[in-house]
Coordinates of C-alpha atoms and ligand atoms in Angstrom, one line a residue:
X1 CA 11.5 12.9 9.6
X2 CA 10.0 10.2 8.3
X3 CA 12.4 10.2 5.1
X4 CA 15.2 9.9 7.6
X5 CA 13.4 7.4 9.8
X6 CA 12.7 4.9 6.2
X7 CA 16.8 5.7 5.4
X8 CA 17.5 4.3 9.1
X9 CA 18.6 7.8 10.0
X10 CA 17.9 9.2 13.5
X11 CA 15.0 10.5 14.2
X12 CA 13.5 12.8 17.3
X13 CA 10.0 10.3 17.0
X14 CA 8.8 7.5 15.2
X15 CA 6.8 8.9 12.5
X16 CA 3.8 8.0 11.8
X17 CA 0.7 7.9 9.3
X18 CA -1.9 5.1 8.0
X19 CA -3.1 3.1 5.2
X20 CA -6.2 4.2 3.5
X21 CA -5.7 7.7 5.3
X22 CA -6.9 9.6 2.0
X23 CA -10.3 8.7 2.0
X24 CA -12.6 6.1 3.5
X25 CA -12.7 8.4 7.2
X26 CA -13.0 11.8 6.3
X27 CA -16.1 13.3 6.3
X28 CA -14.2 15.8 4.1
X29 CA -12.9 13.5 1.5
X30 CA -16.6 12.5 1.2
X31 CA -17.5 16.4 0.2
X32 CA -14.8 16.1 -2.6
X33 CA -16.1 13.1 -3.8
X34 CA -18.9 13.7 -3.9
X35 CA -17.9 16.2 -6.5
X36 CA -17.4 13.7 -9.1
X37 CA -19.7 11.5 -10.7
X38 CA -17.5 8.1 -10.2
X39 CA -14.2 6.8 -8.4
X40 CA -12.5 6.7 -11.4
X41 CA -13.3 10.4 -12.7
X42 CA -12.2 11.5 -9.0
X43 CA -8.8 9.9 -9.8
X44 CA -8.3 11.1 -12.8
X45 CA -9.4 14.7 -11.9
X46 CA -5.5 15.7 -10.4
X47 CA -7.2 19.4 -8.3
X48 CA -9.5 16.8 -6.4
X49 CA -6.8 13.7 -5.8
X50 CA -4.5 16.6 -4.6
X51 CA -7.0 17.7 -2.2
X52 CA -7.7 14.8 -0.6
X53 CA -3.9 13.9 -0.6
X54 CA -3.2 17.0 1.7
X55 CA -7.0 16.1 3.9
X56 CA -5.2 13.8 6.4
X57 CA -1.9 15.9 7.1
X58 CA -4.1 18.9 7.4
X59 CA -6.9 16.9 10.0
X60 CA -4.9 14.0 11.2
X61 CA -1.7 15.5 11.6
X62 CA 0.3 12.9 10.0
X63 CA 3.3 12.6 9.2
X64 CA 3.4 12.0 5.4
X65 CA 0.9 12.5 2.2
X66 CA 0.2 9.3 0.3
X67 CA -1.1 10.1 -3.1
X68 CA -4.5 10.0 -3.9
X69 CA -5.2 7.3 -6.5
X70 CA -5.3 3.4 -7.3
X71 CA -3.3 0.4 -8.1
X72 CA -5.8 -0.7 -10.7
X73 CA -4.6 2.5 -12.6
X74 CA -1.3 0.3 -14.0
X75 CA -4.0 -2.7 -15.6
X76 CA -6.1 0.4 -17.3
X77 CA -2.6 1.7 -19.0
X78 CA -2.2 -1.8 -19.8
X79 CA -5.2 -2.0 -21.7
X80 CA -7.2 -3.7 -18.9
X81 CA -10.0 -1.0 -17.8
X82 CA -12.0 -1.3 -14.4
X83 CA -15.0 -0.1 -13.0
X84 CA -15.2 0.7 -9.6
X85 CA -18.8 -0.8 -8.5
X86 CA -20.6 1.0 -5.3
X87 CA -20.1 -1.0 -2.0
X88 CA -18.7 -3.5 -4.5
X89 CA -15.1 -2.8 -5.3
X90 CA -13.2 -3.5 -8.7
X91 CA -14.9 -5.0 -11.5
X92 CA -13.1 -5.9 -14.7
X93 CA -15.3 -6.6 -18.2
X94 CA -11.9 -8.0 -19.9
X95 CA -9.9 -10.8 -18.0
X96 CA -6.6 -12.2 -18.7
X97 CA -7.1 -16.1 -19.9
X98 CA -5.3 -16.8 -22.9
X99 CA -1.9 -16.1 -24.9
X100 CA -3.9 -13.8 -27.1
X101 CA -5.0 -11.9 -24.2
X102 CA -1.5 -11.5 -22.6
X103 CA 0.1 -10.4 -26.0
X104 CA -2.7 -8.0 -26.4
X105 CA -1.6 -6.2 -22.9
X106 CA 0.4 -3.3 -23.8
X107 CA 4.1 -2.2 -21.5
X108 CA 3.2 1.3 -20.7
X109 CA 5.6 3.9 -20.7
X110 CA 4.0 5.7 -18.0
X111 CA 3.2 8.6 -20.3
X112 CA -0.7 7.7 -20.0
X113 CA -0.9 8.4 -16.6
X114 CA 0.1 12.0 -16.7
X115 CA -3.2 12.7 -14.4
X116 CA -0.8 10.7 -11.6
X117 CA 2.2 12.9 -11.9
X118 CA -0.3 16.0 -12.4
X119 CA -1.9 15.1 -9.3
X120 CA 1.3 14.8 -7.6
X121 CA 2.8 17.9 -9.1
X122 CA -0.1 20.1 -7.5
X123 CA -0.1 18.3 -3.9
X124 CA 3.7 18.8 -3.5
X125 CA 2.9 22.9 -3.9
X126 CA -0.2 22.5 -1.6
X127 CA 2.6 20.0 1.2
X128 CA 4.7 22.9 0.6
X129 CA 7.8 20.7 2.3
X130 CA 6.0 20.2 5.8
X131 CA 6.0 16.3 4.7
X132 CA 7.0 13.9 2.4
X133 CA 4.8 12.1 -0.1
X134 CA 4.1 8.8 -0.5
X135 CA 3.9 7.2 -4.5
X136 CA 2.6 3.8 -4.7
X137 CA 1.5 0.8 -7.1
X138 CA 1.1 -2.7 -6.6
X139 CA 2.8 -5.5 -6.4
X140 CA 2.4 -7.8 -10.1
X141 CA 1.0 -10.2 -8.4
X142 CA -1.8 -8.8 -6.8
X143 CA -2.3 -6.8 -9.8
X144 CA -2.2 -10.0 -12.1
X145 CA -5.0 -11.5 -9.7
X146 CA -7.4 -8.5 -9.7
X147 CA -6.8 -9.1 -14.0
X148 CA -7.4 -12.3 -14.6
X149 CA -10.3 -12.6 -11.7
X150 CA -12.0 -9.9 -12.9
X151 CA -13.2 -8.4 -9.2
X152 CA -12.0 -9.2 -5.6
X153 CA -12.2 -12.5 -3.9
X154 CA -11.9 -14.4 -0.7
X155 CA -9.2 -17.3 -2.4
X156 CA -8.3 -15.6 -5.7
X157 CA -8.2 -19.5 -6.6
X158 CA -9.0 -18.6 -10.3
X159 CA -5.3 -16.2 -10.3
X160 CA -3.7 -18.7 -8.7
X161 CA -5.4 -21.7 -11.0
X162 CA -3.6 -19.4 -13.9
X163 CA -0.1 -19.6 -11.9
X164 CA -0.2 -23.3 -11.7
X165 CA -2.1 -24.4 -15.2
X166 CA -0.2 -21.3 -17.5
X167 CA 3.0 -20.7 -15.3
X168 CA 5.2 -19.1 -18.7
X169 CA 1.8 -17.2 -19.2
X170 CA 2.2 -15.9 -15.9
X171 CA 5.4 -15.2 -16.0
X172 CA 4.9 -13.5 -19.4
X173 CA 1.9 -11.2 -17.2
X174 CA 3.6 -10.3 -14.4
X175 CA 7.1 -9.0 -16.5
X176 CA 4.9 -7.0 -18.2
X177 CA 3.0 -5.3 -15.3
X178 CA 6.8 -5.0 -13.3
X179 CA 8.2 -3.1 -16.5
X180 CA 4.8 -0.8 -16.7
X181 CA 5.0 -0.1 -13.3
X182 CA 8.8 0.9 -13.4
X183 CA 8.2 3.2 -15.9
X184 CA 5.5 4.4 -14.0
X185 CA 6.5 4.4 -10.5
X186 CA 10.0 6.7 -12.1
X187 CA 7.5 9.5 -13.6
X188 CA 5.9 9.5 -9.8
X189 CA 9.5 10.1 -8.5
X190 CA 10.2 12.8 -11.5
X191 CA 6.9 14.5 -9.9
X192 CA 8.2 14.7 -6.9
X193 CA 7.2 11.6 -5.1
X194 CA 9.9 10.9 -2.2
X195 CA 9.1 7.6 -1.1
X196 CA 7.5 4.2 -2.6
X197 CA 5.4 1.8 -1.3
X198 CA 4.6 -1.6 -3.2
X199 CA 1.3 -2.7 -2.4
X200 CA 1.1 -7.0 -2.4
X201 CA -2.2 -6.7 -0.9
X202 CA -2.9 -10.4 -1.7
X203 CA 0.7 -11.8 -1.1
X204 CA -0.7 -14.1 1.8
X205 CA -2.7 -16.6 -0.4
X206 CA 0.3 -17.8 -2.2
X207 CA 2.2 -20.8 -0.5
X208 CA 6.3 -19.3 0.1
X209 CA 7.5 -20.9 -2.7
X210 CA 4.9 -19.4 -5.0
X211 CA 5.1 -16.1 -3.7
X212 CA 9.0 -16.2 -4.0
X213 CA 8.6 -17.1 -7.8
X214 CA 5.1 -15.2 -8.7
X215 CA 5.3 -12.4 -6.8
X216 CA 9.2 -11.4 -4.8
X217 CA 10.7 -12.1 -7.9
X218 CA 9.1 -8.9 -9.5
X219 CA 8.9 -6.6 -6.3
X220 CA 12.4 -6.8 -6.4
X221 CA 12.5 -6.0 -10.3
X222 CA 10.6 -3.0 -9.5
X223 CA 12.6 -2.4 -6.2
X224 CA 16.0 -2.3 -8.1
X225 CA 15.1 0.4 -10.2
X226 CA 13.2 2.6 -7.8
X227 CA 15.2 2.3 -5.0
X228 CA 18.3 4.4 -6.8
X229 CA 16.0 7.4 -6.5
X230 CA 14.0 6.8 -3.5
X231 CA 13.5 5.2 -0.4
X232 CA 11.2 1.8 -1.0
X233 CA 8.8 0.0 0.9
X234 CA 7.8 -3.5 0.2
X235 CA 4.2 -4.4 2.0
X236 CA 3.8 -8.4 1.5
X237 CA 0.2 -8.4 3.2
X238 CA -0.4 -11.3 5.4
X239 CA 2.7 -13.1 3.8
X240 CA 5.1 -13.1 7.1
X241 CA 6.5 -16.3 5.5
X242 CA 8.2 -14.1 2.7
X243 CA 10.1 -11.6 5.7
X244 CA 13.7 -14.2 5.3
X245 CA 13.5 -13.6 1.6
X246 CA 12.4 -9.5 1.6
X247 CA 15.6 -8.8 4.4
X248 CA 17.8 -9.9 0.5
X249 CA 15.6 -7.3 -1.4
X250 CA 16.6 -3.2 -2.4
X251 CA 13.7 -1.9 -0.4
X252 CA 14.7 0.4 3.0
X253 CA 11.5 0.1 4.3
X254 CA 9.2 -3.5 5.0
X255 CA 5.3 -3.6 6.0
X256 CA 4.4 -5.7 8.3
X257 CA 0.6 -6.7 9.1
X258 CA -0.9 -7.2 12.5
X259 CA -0.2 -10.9 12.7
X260 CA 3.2 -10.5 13.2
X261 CA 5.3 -10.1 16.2
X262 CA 7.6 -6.8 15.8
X263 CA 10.5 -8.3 18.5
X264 CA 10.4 -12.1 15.6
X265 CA 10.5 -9.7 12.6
X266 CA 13.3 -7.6 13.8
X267 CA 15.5 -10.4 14.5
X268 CA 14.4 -12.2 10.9
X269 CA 15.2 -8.4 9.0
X270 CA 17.9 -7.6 11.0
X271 CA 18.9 -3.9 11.9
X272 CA 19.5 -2.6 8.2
X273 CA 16.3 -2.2 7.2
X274 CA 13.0 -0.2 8.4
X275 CA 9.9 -1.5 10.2
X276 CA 6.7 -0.2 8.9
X277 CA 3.2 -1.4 10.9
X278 CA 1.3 -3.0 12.4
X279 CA -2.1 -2.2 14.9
X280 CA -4.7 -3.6 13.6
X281 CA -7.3 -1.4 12.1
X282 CA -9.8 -3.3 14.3
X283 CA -7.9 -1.5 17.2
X284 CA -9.4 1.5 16.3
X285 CA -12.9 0.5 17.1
X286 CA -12.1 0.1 20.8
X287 CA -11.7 2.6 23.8
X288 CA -9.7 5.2 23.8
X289 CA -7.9 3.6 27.1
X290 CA -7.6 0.2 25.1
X291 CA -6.2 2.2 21.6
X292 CA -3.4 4.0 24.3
X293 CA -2.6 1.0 26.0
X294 CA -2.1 -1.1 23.1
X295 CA -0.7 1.5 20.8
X296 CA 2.4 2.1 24.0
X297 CA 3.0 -1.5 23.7
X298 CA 3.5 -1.4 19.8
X299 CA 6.3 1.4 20.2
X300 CA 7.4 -0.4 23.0
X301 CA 8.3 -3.6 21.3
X302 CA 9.5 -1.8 17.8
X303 CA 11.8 0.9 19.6
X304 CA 12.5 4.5 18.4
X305 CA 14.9 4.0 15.6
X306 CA 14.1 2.5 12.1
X307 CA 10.7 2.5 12.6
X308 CA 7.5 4.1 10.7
X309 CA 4.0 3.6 13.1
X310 CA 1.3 2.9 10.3
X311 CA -1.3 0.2 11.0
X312 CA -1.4 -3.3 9.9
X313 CA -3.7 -3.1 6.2
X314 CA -5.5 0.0 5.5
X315 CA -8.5 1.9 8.0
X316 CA -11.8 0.4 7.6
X317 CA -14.1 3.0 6.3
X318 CA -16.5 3.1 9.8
X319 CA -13.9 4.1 12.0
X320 CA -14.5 7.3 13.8
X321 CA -12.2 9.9 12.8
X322 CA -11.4 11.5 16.7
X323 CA -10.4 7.6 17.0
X324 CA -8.0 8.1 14.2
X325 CA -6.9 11.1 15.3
X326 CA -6.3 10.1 18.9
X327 CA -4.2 7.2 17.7
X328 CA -1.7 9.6 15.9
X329 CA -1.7 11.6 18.8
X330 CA -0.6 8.5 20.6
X331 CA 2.1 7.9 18.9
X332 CA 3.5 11.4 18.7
X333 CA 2.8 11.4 22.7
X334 CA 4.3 8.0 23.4
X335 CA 7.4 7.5 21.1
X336 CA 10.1 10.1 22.0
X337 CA 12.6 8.7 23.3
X338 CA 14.8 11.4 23.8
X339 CA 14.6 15.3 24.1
X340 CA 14.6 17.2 21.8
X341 CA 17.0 19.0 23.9
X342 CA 19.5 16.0 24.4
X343 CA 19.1 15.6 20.4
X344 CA 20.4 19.0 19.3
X345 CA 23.2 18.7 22.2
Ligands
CP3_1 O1 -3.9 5.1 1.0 C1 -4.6 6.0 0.6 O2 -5.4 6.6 1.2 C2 -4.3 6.5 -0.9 C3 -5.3 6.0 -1.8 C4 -5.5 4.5 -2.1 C5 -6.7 4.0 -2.6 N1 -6.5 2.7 -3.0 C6 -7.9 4.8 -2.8 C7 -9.2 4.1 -2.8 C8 -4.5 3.5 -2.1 C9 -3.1 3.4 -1.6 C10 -5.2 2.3 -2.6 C11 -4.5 1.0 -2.8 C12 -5.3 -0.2 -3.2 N2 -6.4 -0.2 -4.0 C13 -5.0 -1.5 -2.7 C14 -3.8 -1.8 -1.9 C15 -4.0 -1.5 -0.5 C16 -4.9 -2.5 0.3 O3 -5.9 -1.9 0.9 O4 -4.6 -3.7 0.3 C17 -6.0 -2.3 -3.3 C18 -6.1 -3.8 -3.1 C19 -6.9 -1.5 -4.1 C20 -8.0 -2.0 -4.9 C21 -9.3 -1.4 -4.5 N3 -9.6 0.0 -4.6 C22 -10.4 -2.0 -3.9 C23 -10.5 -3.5 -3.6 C24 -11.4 -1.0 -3.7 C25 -12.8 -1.2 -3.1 C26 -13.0 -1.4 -1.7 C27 -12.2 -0.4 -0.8 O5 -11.0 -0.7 -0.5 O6 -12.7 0.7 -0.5 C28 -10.9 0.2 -4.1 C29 -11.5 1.5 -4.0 C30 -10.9 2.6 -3.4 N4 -9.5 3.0 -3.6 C31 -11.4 3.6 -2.5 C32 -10.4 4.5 -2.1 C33 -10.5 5.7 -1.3 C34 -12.9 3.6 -2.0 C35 -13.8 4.0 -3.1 C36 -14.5 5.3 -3.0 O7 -14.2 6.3 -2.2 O8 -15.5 5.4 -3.7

């Protein structure tokens, strides 16, 4: 369903499913992880990232797997490894800053990754068909910023300070993270991955001209590719600026965040493409009343057709999973449109 909803075909429901659903809310993805002695063995151990993968169809009843793993997985193949610091996040002892660093950054062919596709390979026997799954990287840019900042920040002025002082540098970066990740993101689809998303997490500190020449530029590299296999979704976080220039890109499917309005970004998108979004995580700290209420009035205003519920930017890692739960109930309660009846007619 949700393959066909993300190729604009019809559909009985929207489909639905959420950022950050492997991990971060599950009590049970906690007892996996706790299996392993850091992130970055859990991600590489493909019997553990499959588990987790199936967790939320299994407990959330959603409507598509997303594999378990990371973006920062593409700047480790590159040469670029990361540690992932406790109640921290990323942290990078090697930064991009120089020519000598850039030429040193190796174009993977995807064949070090092969814990990815393994992972993959094992969750599509455990899905067994009953949904699709989700592949993923990110988006160059935001990948590029996490490399040459070295750990997460509020501005990422020191990324973009390396757009505006070493622009061919850049330029020279972000090719080679676009042609890694096409080589990578094709060995997810070989696995068995049905559907891409393109993570551009940090797309909404760049001004639209930048973002059109740093970052769209080399989504749409990646998008090219991919999309003659599989359905693609581009997610420009925060970056509604960019939605004119995405309706001209490959991808079936764009992400849009909670700041914008679902009625403005149909009409900017137009009707050939699929809307993907957008509650705001935050919503699922309220009432269960408030979470109905609002969640109606999000199908409302995106309709039944070419449309994927998902929230905004990923699940915050306090919500309460019946919270969770109740909101994909919601939407499997509140978006038919038709019966299934008149549908098989
Ligand atoms: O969506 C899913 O559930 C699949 C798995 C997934 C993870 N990271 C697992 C993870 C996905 C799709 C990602 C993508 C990702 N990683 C993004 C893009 C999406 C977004 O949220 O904007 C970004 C920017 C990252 C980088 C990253 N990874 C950060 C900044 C952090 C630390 C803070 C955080 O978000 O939790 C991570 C760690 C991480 N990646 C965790 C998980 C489940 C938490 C670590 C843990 O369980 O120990």
């Amino acid at each position: 369903m949700l393959l066909r909803a993300a190729k604009g075909e019809e559909v009985e429901r929207a489909p639905v499913w959420l950022m950050r659903q492997a991990g971060r809310v599950l009590p049970e993805y906690r007892a996996v992880r706790a299996k392993s002695k850091n992130f970055i063995e859990f991600v590489k151990n493909p019997e553990l990232a499959a588990e987790v993968t199936v967790q939320p169809v299994d407990i959330l009843g959603v409507d598509a797997a997303i594999i378990f793993s990371d973006i920062l997985v593409i700047p480790e193949a590159m040469g670029l490894p990361y540690q992932m610091i406790e109640a921290k996040g990323p942290w990078f002892e090697k930064t991009l800053a120089t020519q000598e660093d850039v030429d040193k950054l190796i174009i993977t062919d995807g064949s070090n990754l092969q814990y990815v596709y393994d992972a993959i390979r094992l969750a599509k026997k455990q899905l067994d068909n009953r949904v699709p799954l989700i592949g993923f990287c990110g988006a160059p840019w935001t990948l590029l910023a996490y490399m040459v900042e070295g750990s997460g920040s509020k501005t990422f002025s020191k990324a973009k300070k390396f757009l505006y002082t070493q622009p061919k540098l850049a330029h020279q970066t972000l090719e080679k993270i676009a042609k890694s990740s096409i080589n990578y993101l094709l060995a997810q689809v070989e696995a068995g991955a049905n559907l891409i998303q393109i993570f551009d997490s940090w797309a909404g500190v760049l001004s639209p001209e930048m973002h059109k020449e740093f970052s769209l530029k080399y989504m749409n590299m990646i998008c090219d590719e991919v999309s003659k296999k599989v359905p693609v979704t581009i997610f420009a976080k925060d970056a509604h600026f960019a939605l004119a220039e995405i309706k001209n890109s490959s991808c079936s499917v764009v992400g849009l965040d909670w700041s914008v309005n679902p009625q403005e970004a149909r009409k900017i998108i137009g009707s050939n493409k699929t809307l993907q979004g957008n509650a705001d995580p935050c919503l699922l700290y309220a009432s269960f009343d408030e979470i109905e209420k609002q969640t109606k009035q999000m199908l409302n205003a995106f309709g039944k057709d070419r449309y994927i519920a998902n929230l905004g930017h990923g699940l915050y890692p306090d919500t309460e999973k019946e919270k969770v739960k109740f909101f994909v109930d919601c939407i499997k309660k509140h978006s038919y449109t038709k019966t299934p009846q008149t549908l098989h007619a």
